[in-house]
Coordinates of C-alpha atoms and ligand atoms in Angstrom, one line a residue:
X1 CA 28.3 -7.7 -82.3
X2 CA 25.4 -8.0 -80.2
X3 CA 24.7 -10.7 -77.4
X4 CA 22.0 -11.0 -74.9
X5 CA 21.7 -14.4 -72.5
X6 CA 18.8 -14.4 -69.9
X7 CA 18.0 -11.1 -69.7
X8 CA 15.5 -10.3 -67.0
X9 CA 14.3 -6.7 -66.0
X10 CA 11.9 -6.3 -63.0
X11 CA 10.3 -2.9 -61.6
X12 CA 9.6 -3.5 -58.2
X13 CA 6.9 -6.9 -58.4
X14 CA 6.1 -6.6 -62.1
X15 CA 8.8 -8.5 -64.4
X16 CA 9.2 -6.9 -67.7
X17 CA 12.0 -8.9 -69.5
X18 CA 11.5 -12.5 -68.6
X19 CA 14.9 -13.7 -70.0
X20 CA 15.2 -12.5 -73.2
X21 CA 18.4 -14.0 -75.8
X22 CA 19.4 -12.3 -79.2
X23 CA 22.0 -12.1 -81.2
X24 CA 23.0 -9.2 -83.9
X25 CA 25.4 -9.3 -86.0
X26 CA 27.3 -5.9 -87.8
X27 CA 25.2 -4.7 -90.5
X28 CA 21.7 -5.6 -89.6
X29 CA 19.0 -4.0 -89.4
X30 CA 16.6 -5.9 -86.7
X31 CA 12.8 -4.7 -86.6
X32 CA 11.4 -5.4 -83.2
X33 CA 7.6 -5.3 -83.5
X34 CA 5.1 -6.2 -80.9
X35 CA 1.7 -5.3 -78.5
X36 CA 2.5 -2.0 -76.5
X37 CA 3.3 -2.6 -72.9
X38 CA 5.7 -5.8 -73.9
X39 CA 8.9 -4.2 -73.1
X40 CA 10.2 -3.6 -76.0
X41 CA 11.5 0.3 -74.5
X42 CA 12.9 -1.4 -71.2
X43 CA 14.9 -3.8 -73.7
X44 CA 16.7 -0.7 -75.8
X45 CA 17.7 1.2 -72.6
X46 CA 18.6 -1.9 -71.3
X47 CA 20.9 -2.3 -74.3
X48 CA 22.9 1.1 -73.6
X49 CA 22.3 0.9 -69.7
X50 CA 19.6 3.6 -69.6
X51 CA 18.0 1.1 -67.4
X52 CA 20.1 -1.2 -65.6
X53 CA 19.5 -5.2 -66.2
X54 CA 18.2 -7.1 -62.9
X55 CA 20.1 -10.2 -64.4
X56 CA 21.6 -11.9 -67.4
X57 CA 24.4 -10.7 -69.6
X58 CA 24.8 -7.9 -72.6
X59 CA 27.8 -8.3 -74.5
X60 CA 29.2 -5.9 -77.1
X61 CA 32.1 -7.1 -79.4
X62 CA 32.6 -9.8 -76.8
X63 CA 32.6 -7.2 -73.7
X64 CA 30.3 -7.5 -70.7
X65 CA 28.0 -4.5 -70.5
X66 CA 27.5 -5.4 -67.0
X67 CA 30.9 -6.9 -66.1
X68 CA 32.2 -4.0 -62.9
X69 CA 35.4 -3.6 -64.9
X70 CA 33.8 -2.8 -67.7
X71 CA 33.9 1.1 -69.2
X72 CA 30.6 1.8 -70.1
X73 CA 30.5 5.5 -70.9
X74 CA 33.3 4.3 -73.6
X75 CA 31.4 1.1 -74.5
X76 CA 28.3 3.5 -74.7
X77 CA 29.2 5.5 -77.2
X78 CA 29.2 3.1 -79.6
X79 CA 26.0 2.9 -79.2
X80 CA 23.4 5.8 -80.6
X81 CA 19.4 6.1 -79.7
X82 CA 16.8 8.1 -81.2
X83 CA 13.5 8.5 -79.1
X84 CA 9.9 8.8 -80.0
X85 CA 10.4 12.6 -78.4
X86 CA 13.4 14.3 -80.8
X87 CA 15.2 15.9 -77.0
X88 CA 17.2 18.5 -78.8
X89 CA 18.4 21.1 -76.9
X90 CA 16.3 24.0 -77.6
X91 CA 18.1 26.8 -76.8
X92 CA 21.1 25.8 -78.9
X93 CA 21.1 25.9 -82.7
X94 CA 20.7 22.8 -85.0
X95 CA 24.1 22.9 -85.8
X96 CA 25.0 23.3 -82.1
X97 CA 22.8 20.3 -81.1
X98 CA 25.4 18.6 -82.8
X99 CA 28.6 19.8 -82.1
X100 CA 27.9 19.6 -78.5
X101 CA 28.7 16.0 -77.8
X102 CA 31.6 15.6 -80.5
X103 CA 33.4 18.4 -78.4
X104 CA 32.3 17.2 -75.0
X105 CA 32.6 13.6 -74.7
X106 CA 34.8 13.0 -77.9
X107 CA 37.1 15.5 -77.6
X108 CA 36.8 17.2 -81.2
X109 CA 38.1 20.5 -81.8
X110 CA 35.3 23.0 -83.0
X111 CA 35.9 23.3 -86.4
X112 CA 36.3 19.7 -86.8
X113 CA 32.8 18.8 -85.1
X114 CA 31.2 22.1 -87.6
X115 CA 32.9 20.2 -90.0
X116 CA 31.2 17.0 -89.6
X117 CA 28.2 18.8 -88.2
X118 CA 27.3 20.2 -91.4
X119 CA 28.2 16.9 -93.5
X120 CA 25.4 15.3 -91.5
X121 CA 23.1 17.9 -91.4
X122 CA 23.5 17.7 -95.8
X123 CA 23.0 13.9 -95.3
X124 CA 19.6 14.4 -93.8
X125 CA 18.5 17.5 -96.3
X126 CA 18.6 19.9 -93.6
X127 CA 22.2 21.7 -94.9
X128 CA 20.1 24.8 -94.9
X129 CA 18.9 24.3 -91.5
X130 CA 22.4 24.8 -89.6
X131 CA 21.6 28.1 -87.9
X132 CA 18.0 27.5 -86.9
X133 CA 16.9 27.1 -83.5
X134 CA 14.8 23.5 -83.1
X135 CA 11.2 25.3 -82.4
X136 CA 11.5 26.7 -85.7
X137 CA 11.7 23.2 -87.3
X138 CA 8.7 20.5 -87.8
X139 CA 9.2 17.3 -86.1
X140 CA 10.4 15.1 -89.5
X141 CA 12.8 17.7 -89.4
X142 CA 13.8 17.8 -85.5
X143 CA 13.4 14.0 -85.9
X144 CA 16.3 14.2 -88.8
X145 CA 18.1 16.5 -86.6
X146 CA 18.0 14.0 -84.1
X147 CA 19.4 11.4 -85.8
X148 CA 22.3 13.5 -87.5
X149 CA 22.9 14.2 -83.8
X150 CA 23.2 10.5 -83.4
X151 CA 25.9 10.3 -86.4
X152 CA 27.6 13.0 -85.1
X153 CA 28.8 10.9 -81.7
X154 CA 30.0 8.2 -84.6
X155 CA 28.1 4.9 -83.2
X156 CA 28.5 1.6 -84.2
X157 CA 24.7 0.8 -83.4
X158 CA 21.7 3.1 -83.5
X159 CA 18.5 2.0 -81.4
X160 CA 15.4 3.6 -82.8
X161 CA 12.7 3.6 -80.6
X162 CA 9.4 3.9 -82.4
X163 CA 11.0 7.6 -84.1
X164 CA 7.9 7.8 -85.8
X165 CA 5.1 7.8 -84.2
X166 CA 5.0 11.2 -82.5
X167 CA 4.9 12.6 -85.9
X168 CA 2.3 14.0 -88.0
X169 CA 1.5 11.4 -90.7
X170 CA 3.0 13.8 -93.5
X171 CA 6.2 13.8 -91.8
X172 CA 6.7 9.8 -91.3
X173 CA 8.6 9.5 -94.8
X174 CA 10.9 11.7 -94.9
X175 CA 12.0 10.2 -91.2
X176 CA 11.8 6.4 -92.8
X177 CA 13.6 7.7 -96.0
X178 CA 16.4 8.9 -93.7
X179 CA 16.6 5.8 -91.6
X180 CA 16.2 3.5 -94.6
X181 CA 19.3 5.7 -96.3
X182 CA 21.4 5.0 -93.4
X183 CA 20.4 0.9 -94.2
X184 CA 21.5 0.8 -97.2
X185 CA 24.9 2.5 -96.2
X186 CA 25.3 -0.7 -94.0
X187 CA 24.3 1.2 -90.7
X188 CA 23.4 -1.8 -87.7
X189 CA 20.2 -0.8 -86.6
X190 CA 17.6 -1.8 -84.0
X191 CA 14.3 -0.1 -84.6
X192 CA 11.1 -0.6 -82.5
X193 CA 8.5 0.7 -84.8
X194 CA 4.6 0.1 -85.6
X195 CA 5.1 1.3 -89.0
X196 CA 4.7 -2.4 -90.3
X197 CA 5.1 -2.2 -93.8
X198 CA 8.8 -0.4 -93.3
X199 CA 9.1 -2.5 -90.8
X200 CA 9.1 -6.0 -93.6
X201 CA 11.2 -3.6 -96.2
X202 CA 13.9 -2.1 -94.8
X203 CA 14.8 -4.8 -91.9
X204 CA 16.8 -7.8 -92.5
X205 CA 15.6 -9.8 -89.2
X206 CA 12.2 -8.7 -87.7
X207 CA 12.1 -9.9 -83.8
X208 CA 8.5 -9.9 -82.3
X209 CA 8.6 -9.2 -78.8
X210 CA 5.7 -10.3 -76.6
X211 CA 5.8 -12.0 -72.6
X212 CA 9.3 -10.1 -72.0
X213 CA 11.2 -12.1 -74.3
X214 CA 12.0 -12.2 -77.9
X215 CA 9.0 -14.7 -79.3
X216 CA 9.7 -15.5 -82.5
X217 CA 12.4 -13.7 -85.0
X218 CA 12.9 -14.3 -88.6
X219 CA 13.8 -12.7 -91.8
X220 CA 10.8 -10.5 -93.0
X221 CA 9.2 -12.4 -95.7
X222 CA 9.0 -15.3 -93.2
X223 CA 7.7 -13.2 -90.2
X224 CA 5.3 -11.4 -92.0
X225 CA 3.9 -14.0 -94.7
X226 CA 4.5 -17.2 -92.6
X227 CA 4.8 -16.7 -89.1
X228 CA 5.3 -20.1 -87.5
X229 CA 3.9 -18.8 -83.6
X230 CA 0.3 -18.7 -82.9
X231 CA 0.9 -15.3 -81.1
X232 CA 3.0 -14.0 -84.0
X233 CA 0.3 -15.1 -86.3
X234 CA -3.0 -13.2 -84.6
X235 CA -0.5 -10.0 -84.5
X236 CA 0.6 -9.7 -87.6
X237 CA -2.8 -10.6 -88.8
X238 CA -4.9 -9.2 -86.3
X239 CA -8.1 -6.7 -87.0
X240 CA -8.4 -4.0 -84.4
X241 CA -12.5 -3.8 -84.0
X242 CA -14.5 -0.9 -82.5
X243 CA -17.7 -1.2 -82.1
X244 CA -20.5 2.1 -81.1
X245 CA -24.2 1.8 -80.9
X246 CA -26.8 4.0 -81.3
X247 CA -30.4 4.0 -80.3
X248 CA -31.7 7.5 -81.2
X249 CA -31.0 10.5 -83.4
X250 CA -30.0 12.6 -80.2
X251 CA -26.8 10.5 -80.2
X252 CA -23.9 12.1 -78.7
X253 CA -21.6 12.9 -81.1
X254 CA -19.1 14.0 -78.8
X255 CA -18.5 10.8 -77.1
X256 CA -18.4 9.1 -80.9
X257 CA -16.0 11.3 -81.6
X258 CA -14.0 10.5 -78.8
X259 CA -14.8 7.2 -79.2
X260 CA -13.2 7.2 -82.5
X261 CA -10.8 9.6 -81.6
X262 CA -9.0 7.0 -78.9
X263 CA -9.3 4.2 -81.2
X264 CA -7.3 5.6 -83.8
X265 CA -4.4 7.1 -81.7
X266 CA -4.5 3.7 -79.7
X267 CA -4.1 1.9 -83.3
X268 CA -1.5 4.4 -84.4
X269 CA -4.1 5.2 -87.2
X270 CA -2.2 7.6 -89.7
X271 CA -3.9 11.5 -89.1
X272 CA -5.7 11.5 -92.5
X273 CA -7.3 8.0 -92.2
X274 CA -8.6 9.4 -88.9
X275 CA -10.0 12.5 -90.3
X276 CA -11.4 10.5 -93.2
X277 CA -13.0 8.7 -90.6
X278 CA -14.5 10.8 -88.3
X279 CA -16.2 12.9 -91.0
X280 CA -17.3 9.7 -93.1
X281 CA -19.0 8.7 -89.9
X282 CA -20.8 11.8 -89.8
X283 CA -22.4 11.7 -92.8
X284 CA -23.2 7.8 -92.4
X285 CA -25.1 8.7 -89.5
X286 CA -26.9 11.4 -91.5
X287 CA -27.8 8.9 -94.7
X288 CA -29.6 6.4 -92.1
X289 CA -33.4 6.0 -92.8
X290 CA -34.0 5.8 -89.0
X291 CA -32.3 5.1 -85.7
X292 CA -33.7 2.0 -85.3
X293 CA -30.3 -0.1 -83.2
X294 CA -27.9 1.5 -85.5
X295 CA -23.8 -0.6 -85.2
X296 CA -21.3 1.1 -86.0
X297 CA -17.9 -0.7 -86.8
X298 CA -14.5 -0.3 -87.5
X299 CA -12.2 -2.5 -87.9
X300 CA -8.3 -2.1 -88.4
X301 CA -5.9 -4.2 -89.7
X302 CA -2.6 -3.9 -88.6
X303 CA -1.2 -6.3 -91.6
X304 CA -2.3 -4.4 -94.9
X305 CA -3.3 -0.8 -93.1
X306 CA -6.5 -1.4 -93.9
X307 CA -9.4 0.1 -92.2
X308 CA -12.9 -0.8 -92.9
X309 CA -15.9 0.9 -91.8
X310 CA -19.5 -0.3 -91.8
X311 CA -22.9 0.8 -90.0
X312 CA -26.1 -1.1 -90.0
X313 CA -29.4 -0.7 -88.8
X314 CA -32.5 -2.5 -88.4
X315 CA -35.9 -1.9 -90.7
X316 CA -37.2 -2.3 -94.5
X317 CA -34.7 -2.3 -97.0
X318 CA -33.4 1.6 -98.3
X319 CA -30.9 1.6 -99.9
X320 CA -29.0 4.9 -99.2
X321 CA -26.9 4.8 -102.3
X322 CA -29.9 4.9 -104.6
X323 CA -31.5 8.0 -105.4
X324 CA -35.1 6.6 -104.5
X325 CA -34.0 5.9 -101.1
X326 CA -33.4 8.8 -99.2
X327 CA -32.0 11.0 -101.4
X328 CA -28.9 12.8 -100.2
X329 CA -26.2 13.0 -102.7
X330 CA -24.1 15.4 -101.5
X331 CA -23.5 13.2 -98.4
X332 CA -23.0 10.1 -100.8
X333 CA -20.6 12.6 -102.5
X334 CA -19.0 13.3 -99.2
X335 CA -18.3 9.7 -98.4
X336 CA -17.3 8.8 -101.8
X337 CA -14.2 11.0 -101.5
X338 CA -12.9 9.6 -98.6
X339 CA -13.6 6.2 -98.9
X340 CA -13.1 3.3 -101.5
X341 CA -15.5 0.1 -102.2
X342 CA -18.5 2.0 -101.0
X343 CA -21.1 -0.4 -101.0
X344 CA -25.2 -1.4 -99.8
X345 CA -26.6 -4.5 -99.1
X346 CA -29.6 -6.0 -96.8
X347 CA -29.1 -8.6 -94.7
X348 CA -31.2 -10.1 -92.2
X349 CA -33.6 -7.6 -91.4
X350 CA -30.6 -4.7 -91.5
X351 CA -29.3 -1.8 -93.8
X352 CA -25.6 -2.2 -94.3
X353 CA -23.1 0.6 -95.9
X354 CA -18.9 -0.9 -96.0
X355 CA -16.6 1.3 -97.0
X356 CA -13.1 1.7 -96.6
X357 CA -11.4 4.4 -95.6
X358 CA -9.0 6.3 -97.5
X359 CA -5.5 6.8 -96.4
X360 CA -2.5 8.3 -98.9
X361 CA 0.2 5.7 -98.9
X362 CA 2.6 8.6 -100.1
X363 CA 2.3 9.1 -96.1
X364 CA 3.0 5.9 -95.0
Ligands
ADP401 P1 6.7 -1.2 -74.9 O1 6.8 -2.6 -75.4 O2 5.4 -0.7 -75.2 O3 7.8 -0.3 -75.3 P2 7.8 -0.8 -72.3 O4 9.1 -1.4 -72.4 O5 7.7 0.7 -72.3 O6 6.7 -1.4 -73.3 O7 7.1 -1.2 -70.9 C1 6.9 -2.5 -70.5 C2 6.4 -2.5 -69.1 O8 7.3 -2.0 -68.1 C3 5.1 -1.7 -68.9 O9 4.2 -2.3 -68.1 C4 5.6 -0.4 -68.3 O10 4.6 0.2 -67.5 C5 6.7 -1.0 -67.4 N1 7.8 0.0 -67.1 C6 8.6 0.6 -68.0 N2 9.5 1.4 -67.5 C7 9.2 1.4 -66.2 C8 9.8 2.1 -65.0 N3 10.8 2.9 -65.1 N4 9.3 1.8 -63.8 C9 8.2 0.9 -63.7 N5 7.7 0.3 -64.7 C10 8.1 0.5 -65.9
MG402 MG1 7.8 1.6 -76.1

């Protein structure tokens, strides 16, 4: 359906795509994973011409994207993309957002594209939502709008790109459910997404994108489970580490905070794992028997969603679990409830609390 020879995109001196081939055939759903800044976005628009190619070919059903005869609005259409950002149109209606194209650019009568309109907005559970404006809506929902929106123009292909992640953790279900719906009704797909464990279950080829081209693709179980790539390996695999000293009790808290802060919304850490976090940290700090080089780390991992937090710090053993050391149970309490595996030890000359950090997979 899809195929992409030597695709190159430059901006100015910096080369994004570097010559990128794929094929994709009707009825899959291809995950494209990979480090931020790869060009993963350049590729989609590339796809429907949002961006035009500096060289190679794009064919759809055998047509040249870039061939001068070519109709692309027509070829276009066929093609659907939902963005990180929803982009309704606020000032019309939900049911509006999605008339507006059928009428326009497909020539639907009204009723027809109401019609339809509705039937989508039913697909997505949002049949009551018809006559609300989009600021009344959360983003799952506007995101849901969005892709009804997408339906309602009748493409062939849908490009996601990342649709999740400017949502609040609660929301990022009902967005997958929709998406992984539209899957199972034999919907091609193309979804960039950091959401990794959706990414190995609902995709039928997972392509990892990294040096502008596509660097290794597979069929999930294989990608994720037995990557044959070094590169693909260390991602799918890889911890993210932060580390944070701290040499006094008058330790600014503000810049941990921050600290922490940019580290989770650089690792896409889901909202409650951050919260757990930044208040487990807290009352770490506040167990310590003294401020003697105190390390703080956290490391994420990208593969199981994992994130483990420890802190050490130098002097005689105390262990801050046990009610002889420095007694403060409602802290212990505190951390207990947002973290799992809890646990002390003493190791070469330091204090040592791991934890893991809580996250509610019904979320994920
Ligand atoms: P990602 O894989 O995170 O989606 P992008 O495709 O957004 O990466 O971007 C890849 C690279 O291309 C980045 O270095 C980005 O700064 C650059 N880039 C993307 N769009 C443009 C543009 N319109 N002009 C210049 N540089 C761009
Ligand atoms: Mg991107």
């Amino acid at each position: 359906m899809i195929e992409v020879r030597k695709l190159t995109k430059q901006f100015g001196n910096l080369q994004v795509l570097k010559g990128l081939d794929c094929d994709i055939a009707k009825g899959e759903v291809i995950a494209i994973i990979g480090p931020s800044g790869t060009g993963k976005s350049v590729f989609l628009r590339c796809l429907n011409l949002l961006e035009t190619p500096t060289s190679g070919t794009i064919k759809i059903d055998g047509i040249s994207l870039l061939d001068p005869t070519t109709d692309v609005p027509k070829l276009r259409q066929r093609m659907g993309m939902v963005f990180q950002y929803f982009n309704l149109y606020s000032h019309l209606s939900v049911l509006e957002n999605l008339t507006l194209g059928p009428v326009k650019l497909l020539g639907r009568s009204l009723a027809e594209a109401q019609a339809r309109g509705r039937e989508l907005l039913a697909m997505v559970g949002l049949g009551e939502k018809a006559d609300n404006y989009p600021d009344q809506l959360s983003g799952g929902q506007k995101q849901r709008v969005a892709i009804a929106r997408c339906l309602a123009m009748d493409p062939q292909i849908i490009l996601f790109d990342e649709p999740t992640s400017a949502l609040d953790p609660t929301m990022v279900s009902e967005v997958l459910g929709v998406i992984r719906n539209l899957a199972k009704q034999g919907m091609t797909m193309v979804i960039v997404t950091h959401e990794m464990a959706f990414a190995e279950h609902i995709s039928s080829r997972v392509f990892f994108m990294d040096e502008g081209v596509v660097y290794e693709n597979g069929p999930p179980a294989e990608m994720f489970e037995n990557p044959k790539r070094e590169k693909t390996r260390s991602f799918i695999r890889r911890v993210r580490r932060l580390n944070f000293q701290i040499n006094s009790p008058e330790y600014d808290l503000y810049a941990l905070n921050a600290e922490v802060g940019s580290f989770c919304e650089k690792h896409i850490l889901p909202r409650d794992m951050r919260e757990n976090l930044i208040s487990v940290v807290e009352e770490v700090l506040a167990l310590q028997p003294s401020f003697a080089d105190v390390l703080l780390t956290m490391g994420y991992s990208e593969r199981d969603g994992e994130l483990e937090f420890s802190c050490s710090s130098a002097g005689a053993p105390v262990n801050m679990l046990e009610p002889e050391g420095q007694p403060d149970e409602i802290g212990e309490m505190l951390i207990r409830a947002r973290t799992d595996n809890l646990q002390y030890r003493y190791e070469d000359g330091r204090n040592i609390l791991t934890m893991q950090v809580k996250h509610d997979p019904s979320v994920a």
